[in-house]
Coordinates of C-alpha atoms in Angstrom, one line a residue:
X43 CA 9.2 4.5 10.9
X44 CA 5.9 3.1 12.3
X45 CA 6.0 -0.6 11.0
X46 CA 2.1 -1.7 9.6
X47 CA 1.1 -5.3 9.7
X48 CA -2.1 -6.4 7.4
X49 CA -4.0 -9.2 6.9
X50 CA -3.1 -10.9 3.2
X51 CA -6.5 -12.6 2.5
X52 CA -4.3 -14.4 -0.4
X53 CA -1.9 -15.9 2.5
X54 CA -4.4 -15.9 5.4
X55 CA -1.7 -14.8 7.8
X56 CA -0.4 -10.9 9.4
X57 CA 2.4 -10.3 7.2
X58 CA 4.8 -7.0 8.1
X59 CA 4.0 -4.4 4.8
X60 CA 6.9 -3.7 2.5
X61 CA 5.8 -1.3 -0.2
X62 CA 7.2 -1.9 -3.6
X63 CA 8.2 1.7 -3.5
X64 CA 8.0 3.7 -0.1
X65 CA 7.9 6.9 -2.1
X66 CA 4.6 5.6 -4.0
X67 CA 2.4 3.5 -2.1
X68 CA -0.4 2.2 -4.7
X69 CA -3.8 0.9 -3.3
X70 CA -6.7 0.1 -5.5
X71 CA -9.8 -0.5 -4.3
X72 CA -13.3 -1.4 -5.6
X73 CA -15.8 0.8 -5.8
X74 CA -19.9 1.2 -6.3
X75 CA -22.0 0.7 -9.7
X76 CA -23.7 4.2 -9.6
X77 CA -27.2 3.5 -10.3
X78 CA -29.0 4.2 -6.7
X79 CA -28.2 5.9 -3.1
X80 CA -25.5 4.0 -1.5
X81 CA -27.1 1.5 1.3
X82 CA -25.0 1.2 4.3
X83 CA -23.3 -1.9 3.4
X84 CA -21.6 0.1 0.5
X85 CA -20.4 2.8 2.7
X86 CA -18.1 0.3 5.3
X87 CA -15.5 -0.4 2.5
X88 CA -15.4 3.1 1.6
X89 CA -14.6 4.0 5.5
X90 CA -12.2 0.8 6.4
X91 CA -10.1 1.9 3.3
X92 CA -10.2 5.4 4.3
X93 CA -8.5 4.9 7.1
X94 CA -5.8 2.8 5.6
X95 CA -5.2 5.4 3.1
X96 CA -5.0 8.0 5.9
X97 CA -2.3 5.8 8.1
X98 CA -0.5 5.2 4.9
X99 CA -0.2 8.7 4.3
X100 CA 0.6 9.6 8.0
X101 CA 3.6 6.9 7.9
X102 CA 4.6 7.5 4.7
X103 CA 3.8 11.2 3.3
X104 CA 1.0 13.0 2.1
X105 CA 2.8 12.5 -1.5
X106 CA 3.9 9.2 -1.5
X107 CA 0.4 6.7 -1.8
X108 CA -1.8 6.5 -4.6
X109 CA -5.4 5.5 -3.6
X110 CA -7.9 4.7 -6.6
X111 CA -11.1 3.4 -6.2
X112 CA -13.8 3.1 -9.4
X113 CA -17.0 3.8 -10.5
X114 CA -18.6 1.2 -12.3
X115 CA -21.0 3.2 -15.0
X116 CA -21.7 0.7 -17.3
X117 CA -23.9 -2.3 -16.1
X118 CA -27.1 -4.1 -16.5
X119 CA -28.6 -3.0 -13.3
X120 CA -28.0 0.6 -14.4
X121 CA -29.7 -0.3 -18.1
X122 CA -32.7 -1.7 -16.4
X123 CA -33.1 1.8 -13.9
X124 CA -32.8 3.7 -17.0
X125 CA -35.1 1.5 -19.2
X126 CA -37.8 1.7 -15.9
X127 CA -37.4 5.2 -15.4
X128 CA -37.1 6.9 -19.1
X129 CA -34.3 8.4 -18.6
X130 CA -30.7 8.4 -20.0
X131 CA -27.8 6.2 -18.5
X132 CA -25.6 9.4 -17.9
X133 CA -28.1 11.3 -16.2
X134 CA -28.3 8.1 -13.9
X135 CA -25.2 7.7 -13.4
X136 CA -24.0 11.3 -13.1
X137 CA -26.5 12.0 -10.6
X138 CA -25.7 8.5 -8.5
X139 CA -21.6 9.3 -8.4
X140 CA -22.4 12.8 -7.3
X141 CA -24.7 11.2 -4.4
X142 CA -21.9 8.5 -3.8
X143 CA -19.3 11.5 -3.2
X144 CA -21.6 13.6 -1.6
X145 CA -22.5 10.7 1.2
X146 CA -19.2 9.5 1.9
X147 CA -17.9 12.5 2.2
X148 CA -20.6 13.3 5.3
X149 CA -18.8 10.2 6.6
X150 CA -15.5 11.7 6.9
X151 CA -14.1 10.1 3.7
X152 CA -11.1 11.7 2.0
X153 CA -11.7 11.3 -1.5
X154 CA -9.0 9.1 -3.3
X155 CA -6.6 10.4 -5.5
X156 CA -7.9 8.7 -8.7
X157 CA -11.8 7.8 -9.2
X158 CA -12.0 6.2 -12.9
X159 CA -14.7 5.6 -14.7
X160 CA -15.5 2.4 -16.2
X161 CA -16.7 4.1 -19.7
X162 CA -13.8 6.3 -19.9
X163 CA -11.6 3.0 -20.1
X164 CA -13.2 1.0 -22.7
X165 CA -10.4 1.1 -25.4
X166 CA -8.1 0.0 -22.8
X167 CA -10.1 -3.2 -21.7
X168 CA -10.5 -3.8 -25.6
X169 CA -6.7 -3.8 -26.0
X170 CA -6.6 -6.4 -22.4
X171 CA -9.2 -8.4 -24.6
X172 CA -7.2 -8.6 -26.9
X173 CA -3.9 -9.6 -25.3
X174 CA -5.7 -12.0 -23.4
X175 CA -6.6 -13.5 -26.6
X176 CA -3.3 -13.1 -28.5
X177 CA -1.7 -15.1 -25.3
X178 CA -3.8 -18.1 -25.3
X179 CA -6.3 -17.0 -22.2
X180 CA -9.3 -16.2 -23.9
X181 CA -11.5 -16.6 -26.9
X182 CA -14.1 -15.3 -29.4
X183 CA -17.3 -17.2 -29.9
X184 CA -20.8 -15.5 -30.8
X185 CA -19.8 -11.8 -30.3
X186 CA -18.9 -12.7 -26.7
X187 CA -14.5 -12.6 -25.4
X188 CA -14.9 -15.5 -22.5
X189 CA -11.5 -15.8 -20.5
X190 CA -10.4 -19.5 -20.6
X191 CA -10.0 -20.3 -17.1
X192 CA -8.4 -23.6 -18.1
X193 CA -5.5 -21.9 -19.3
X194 CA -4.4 -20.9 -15.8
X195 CA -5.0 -23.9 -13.7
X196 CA -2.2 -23.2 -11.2
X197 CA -3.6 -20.1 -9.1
X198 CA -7.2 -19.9 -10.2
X199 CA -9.1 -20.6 -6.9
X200 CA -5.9 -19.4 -4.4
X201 CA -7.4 -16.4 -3.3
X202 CA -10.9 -17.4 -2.7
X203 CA -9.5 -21.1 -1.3
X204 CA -11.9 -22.7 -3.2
X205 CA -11.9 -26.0 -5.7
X206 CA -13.6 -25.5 -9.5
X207 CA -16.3 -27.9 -8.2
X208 CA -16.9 -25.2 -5.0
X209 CA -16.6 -21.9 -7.6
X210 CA -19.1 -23.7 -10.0
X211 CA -21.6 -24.1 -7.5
X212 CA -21.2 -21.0 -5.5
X213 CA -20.9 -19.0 -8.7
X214 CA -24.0 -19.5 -10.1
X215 CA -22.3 -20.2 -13.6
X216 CA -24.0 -19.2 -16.9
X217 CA -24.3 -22.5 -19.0
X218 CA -24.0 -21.1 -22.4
X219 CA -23.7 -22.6 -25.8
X220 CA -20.8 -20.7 -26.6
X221 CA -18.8 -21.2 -23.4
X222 CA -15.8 -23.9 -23.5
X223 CA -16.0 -24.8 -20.3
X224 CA -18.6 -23.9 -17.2
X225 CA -16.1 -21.6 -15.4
X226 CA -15.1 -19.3 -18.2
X227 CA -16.1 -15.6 -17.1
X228 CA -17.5 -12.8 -20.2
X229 CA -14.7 -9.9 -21.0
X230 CA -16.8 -8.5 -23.4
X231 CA -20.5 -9.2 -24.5
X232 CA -22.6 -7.8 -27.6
X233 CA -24.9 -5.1 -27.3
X234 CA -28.3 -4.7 -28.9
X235 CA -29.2 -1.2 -30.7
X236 CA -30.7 -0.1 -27.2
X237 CA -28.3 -0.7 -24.8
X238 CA -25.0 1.0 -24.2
X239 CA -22.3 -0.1 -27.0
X240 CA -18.7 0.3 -28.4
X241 CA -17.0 -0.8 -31.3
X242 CA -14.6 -3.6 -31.2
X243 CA -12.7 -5.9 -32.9
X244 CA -15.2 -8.5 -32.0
X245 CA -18.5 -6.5 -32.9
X246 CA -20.3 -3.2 -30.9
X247 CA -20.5 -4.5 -27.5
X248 CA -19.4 -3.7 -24.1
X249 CA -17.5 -5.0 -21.3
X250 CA -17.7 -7.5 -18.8
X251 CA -17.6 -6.6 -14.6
X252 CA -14.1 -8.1 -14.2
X253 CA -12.4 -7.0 -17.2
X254 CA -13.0 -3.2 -15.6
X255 CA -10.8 -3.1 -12.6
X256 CA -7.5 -4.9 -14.2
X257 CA -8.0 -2.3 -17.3
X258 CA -8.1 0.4 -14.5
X259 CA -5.5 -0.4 -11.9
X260 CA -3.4 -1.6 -14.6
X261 CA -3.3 1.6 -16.5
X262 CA -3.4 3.6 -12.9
X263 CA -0.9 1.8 -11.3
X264 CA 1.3 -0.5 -13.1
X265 CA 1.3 -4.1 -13.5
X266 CA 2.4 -4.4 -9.5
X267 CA 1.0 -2.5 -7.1
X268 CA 0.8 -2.7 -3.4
X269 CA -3.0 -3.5 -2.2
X270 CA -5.9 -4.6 -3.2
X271 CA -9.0 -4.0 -1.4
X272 CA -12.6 -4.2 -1.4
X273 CA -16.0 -6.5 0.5
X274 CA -15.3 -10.2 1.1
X275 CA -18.4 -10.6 -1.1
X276 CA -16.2 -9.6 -3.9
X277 CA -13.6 -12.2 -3.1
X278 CA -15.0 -14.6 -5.6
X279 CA -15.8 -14.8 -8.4
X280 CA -14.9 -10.5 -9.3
X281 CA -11.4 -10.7 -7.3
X282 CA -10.5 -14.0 -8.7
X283 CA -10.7 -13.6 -12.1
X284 CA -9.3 -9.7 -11.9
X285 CA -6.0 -11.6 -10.4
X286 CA -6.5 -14.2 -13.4
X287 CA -6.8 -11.6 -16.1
X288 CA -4.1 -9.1 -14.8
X289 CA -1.6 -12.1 -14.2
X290 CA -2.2 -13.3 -17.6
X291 CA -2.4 -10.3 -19.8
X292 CA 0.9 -8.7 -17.6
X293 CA 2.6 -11.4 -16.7
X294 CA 5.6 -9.5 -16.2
X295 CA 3.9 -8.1 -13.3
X296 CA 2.5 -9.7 -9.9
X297 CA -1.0 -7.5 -10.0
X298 CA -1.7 -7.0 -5.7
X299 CA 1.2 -8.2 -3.7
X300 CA -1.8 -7.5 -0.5
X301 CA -5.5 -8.7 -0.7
X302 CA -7.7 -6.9 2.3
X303 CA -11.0 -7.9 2.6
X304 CA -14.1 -6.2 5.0
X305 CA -16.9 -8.6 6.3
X306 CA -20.3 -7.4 5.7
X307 CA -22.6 -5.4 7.8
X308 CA -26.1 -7.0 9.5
X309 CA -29.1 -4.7 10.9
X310 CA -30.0 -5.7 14.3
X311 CA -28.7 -9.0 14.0
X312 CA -30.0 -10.2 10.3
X313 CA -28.8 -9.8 6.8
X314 CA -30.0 -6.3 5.7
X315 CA -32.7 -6.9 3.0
X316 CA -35.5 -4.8 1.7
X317 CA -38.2 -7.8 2.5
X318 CA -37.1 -7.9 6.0
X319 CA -38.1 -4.2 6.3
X320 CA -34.1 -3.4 7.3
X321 CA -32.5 -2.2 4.1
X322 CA -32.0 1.5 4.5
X323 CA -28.9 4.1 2.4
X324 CA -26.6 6.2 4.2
X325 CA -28.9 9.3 3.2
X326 CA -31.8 7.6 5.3
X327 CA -29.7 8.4 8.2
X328 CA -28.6 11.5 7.6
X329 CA -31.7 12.8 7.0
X330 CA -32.8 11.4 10.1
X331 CA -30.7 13.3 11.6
X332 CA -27.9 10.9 12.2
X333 CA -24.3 12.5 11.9
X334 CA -22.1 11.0 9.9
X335 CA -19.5 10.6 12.4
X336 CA -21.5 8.9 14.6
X337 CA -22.0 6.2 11.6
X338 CA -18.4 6.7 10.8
X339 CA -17.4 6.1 15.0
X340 CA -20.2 2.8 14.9
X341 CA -18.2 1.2 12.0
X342 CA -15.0 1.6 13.8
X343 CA -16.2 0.2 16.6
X344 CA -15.9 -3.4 15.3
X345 CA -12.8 -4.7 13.4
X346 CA -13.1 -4.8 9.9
X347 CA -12.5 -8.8 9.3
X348 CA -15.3 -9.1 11.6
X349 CA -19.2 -9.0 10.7
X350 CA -20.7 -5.2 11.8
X351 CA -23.9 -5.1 13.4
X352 CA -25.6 -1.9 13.0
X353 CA -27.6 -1.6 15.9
X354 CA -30.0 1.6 17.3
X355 CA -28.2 1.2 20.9
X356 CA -25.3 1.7 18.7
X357 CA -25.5 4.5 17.0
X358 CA -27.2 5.9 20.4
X359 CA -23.9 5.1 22.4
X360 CA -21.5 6.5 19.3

């Protein structure tokens, strides 16, 4: 059998990959918040993981890996394009995942095998809440859940490499009345009458970002599954406290035994931003009569720990 070596962001070394189970292969991976076109910065995760999934499949069997990768529908950025635009959240967000799917799949993108919802796991990530509570990890104060990151001092910080004084300062901490300490992270926040809500045990409210993806993978794929993947912009602060949360709540499992990461993607050289006149969605392109595997082939072209430039000479060459 073809032997497949990765990168482990959490050891920073090529390590030989040993499924848990050869005969089910479980990657997770994490995906957009549907509230606009995808740019193309969103689109190189979605490619680098689809050809993991693909060589995975080729080694292993058609049958034997489970690929899941989210759709975050419930978020502030998407309450603010509904509040702006007048209309409803699922409209938004139907319309956005269909345009998601519709691009990637122009890109040569296999669709996973699993693409959860975030709204359509809410009572799970009450019940996490809750454990996380009931084991010491997290706490109730003013209608919010906050995760005690004190309570886990050993391995907060191993993925990302980074000290508490490094995460406070890169993290852009909320400083809250209600929090314990600086670091703690939301689970689940109140919602006002206009805004998107559920019942809990701890008031109508709705989730935190992180809570989302341990609820998911956990309920997808067990409390150990094989790789985790996503942007290195995600590394910290959304990866670490996933592993924090899962490792707590489960700590019968080991949550990712692989962390990959992609670098990010620059436009002729600079950070792609809409004041620099650069910032353009995968549809830009494809209307402009750009085919998608000529994106797809430009992509490729640079190794996916390494920062893309998306260039015109580029996509000319591909």
């Amino acid at each position: 059998m073809t032997k497949i070596t990765l990168h482990n962001t959490m050891s920073r070394r090529r390590e030989p990959f040993e499924p848990i189970d050869p005969k089910n292969v479980r990657m997770y991976v994490c995906g957009p918040t549907v509230y606009d076109r995808a740019h193309l910065g969103n689109a190189r995760p979605v490619v680098v993981f689809d050809v993991l999934n693909r060589l995975l499949r080729h080694v292993y069997g058609e049958g034997c890996v489970t690929y899941v990768r989210n759709f975050t529908d419930v978020d502030d950025k998407i309450n603010g394009r509904a509040a702006e635009s007048g209309r409803s959240i699922g409209e938004i967000t139907g319309e956005t995942t269909q345009w998601f799917l519709e691009d990637m799949a122009a890109l040569g993108a296999l669709e996973p095998d699993a693409m959860p919802r975030a709204t359509e796991y809410i009572p799970q990530m009450v019940t996490m809440i809750g454990d996380l509570i009931d084991r010491g990890h997290a706490y109730a104060a003013e209608g919010h859940v906050l995760f005690s990151v004190a309570s886990w001092p050993e391995r907060y910080g191993l993925l990302s490499g980074r000290s508490v004084d490094d995460m406070i300062a890169g993290a852009r901490v909320e400083v809250a009345p209600y929090k314990r300490d600086p670091m703690d992270f939301v689970l689940w926040k109140p919602s006002s009458d206009d805004l998107p809500g559920w019942d809990s045990p701890w008031g109508r409210g709705r989730p935190g970002w992180h809570i989302e993806c341990s609820a998911m993978s956990y309920e997808l794929l067990g409390p150990s599954f094989d790789i985790h993947g996503g942007g290195n912009d995600l590394m910290f602060p959304h990866h670490e406290n996933e592993i924090a949360q899962s490792c707590c709540a489960h700590p019968e499992g080991e949550f990712a035994r692989v962390w990959l990461h992609n670098e990010m993607l620059q436009v002729e050289g600079k950070k792609m931003s809409k004041s620099l006149g650069n910032f353009f969605t995968v549809r830009d392109l494809l209307d402009q009569g750009v085919p998608g595997e000529v994106i797809r082939f430009v992509f490729l072209s640079t190794h996916y720990r390494k920062p893309m430039d998306w260039t015109a000479e580029k996509a000319r060459e591909a």
